Amino acid sequence: QVQLVESGGGLVQAGGSLRLSCAASGIFFSIYTMGWYRQAPGKQRELVAAITSSGSTTYVDSVKGRFTISRDNAKNTVYLQMDSLQPGDTAVYYCAANRHVITPPANVAYWGQGTQVTVSS
């Protein structure tokens, strides 16, 4: 049984930081592309950041220079370090896993349950 368990969400003031974690089980983690999506109320789910099995990363333009995705294959965990948070970053953040391409959402094989991030102004 595959599980992706997120943690680290919460309420933070604008300019603050949060670190999200996603612990994976039931998959051969090191060969999967991992990603973080987010979905704000009334908006489509969007890919925020992704990291391939080889460590290549990609980010949506709105978070470049502020967010950093990383992975620890020994711990089967992917992280999203979020700095300089803005109210526009408020959303439910979802961990995602797929063997190869992780976008669009229909391509994602496995999802976490989501963790709320709220940034107050």
Coordinates of C-alpha atoms in Angstrom, one line a residue:
Q1 CA 0.0 0.0 0.0
V2 CA 1.4 3.4 -1.1
Q3 CA 1.3 6.2 1.4
L4 CA 2.4 9.8 1.1
V5 CA 2.2 11.6 4.4
E6 CA 2.7 15.4 4.5
S7 CA 3.5 17.5 7.5
G8 CA 4.7 21.0 8.3
G9 CA 1.8 23.1 7.2
G10 CA 0.4 25.9 9.4
L11 CA -0.3 29.6 9.9
V12 CA 2.6 32.0 9.3
Q13 CA 2.9 35.8 8.8
A14 CA 3.9 37.3 5.5
G15 CA 7.7 37.1 5.1
G16 CA 7.9 34.0 7.2
S17 CA 9.0 30.5 6.4
L18 CA 7.7 27.0 6.6
R19 CA 9.2 23.6 5.7
L20 CA 6.9 20.9 4.4
S21 CA 7.8 17.2 4.5
C22 CA 6.4 14.2 2.7
A23 CA 7.3 10.7 3.9
A24 CA 6.7 8.0 1.3
S25 CA 6.1 4.3 1.8
G26 CA 5.2 1.4 -0.4
I27 CA 7.2 2.7 -3.5
F28 CA 10.8 2.5 -4.6
F29 CA 11.2 6.1 -3.7
S30 CA 14.6 6.8 -5.3
I31 CA 13.3 6.2 -8.8
Y32 CA 10.2 8.4 -8.6
T33 CA 9.8 12.0 -9.6
M34 CA 8.3 13.8 -6.6
G35 CA 6.5 17.1 -6.6
W36 CA 4.5 19.5 -4.6
Y37 CA 1.1 20.8 -5.9
R38 CA -1.1 23.4 -4.3
Q39 CA -4.7 24.3 -4.6
A40 CA -6.3 27.5 -3.4
P41 CA -10.1 27.9 -3.0
G42 CA -11.7 28.3 -6.4
K43 CA -8.5 27.7 -8.3
Q44 CA -7.0 24.8 -10.2
R45 CA -4.4 22.6 -8.7
E46 CA -1.0 23.8 -9.8
L47 CA 2.5 22.2 -9.7
V48 CA 4.7 24.3 -7.5
A49 CA 7.9 22.3 -7.6
A50 CA 9.2 19.0 -8.7
I51 CA 12.4 16.9 -8.4
T52 CA 13.4 14.0 -10.5
S53 CA 15.1 10.8 -9.5
S54 CA 18.4 12.4 -10.7
G55 CA 17.8 15.5 -8.6
S56 CA 16.8 17.9 -11.4
T57 CA 14.4 20.5 -10.1
T58 CA 11.7 22.7 -11.6
Y59 CA 9.6 25.5 -10.1
V60 CA 6.6 27.6 -11.1
D61 CA 7.6 31.1 -11.8
S62 CA 5.8 32.6 -8.8
V63 CA 8.0 30.7 -6.3
K64 CA 11.4 30.8 -8.0
G65 CA 14.0 32.2 -5.6
R66 CA 11.7 31.7 -2.6
F67 CA 10.9 27.9 -2.5
T68 CA 13.4 25.0 -2.6
I69 CA 12.5 21.4 -3.2
S70 CA 14.9 18.6 -2.0
R71 CA 14.8 14.9 -1.4
D72 CA 16.5 12.5 1.0
N73 CA 16.4 9.0 -0.6
A74 CA 17.7 7.4 2.6
K75 CA 14.6 8.7 4.5
N76 CA 12.1 8.3 1.6
T77 CA 11.2 11.9 2.1
V78 CA 10.8 15.0 0.0
Y79 CA 10.9 18.5 1.4
L80 CA 9.6 21.9 0.3
Q81 CA 11.4 24.8 2.1
M82 CA 9.2 27.9 1.7
D83 CA 10.7 31.3 2.5
S84 CA 9.5 34.9 2.0
L85 CA 5.9 33.6 2.1
Q86 CA 3.2 35.8 0.7
P87 CA -0.6 35.7 1.2
G88 CA -0.9 34.5 -2.4
D89 CA 0.9 31.3 -1.3
T90 CA -2.1 30.3 0.9
A91 CA -3.4 26.9 -0.3
V92 CA -3.6 23.3 0.5
Y93 CA -0.3 21.7 -0.5
Y94 CA -0.2 18.2 -1.8
C95 CA 2.7 15.8 -2.2
A96 CA 2.7 13.9 -5.5
A97 CA 4.7 11.0 -6.9
N98 CA 5.0 9.6 -10.4
R99 CA 7.4 7.3 -12.1
H100 CA 8.2 9.9 -14.7
V101 CA 6.5 13.1 -15.8
I102 CA 4.5 14.6 -12.9
T103 CA 2.4 17.1 -14.7
P104 CA -0.5 17.6 -15.4
P105 CA -2.3 16.3 -12.3
A106 CA -3.9 13.5 -14.4
N107 CA -0.4 12.0 -14.7
V108 CA 0.2 11.7 -11.0
A109 CA 0.1 8.1 -9.7
Y110 CA 0.0 8.9 -6.0
W111 CA -1.2 11.8 -3.9
G112 CA -0.8 12.7 -0.2
Q113 CA -3.8 13.9 1.8
G114 CA -2.7 17.6 1.7
T115 CA -1.6 20.1 4.3
Q116 CA -2.9 23.6 4.8
V117 CA -0.6 26.6 4.5
T118 CA -2.1 29.9 5.5
V119 CA -0.1 33.2 5.1
S120 CA -1.5 36.2 6.9
S121 CA -0.8 39.7 5.8

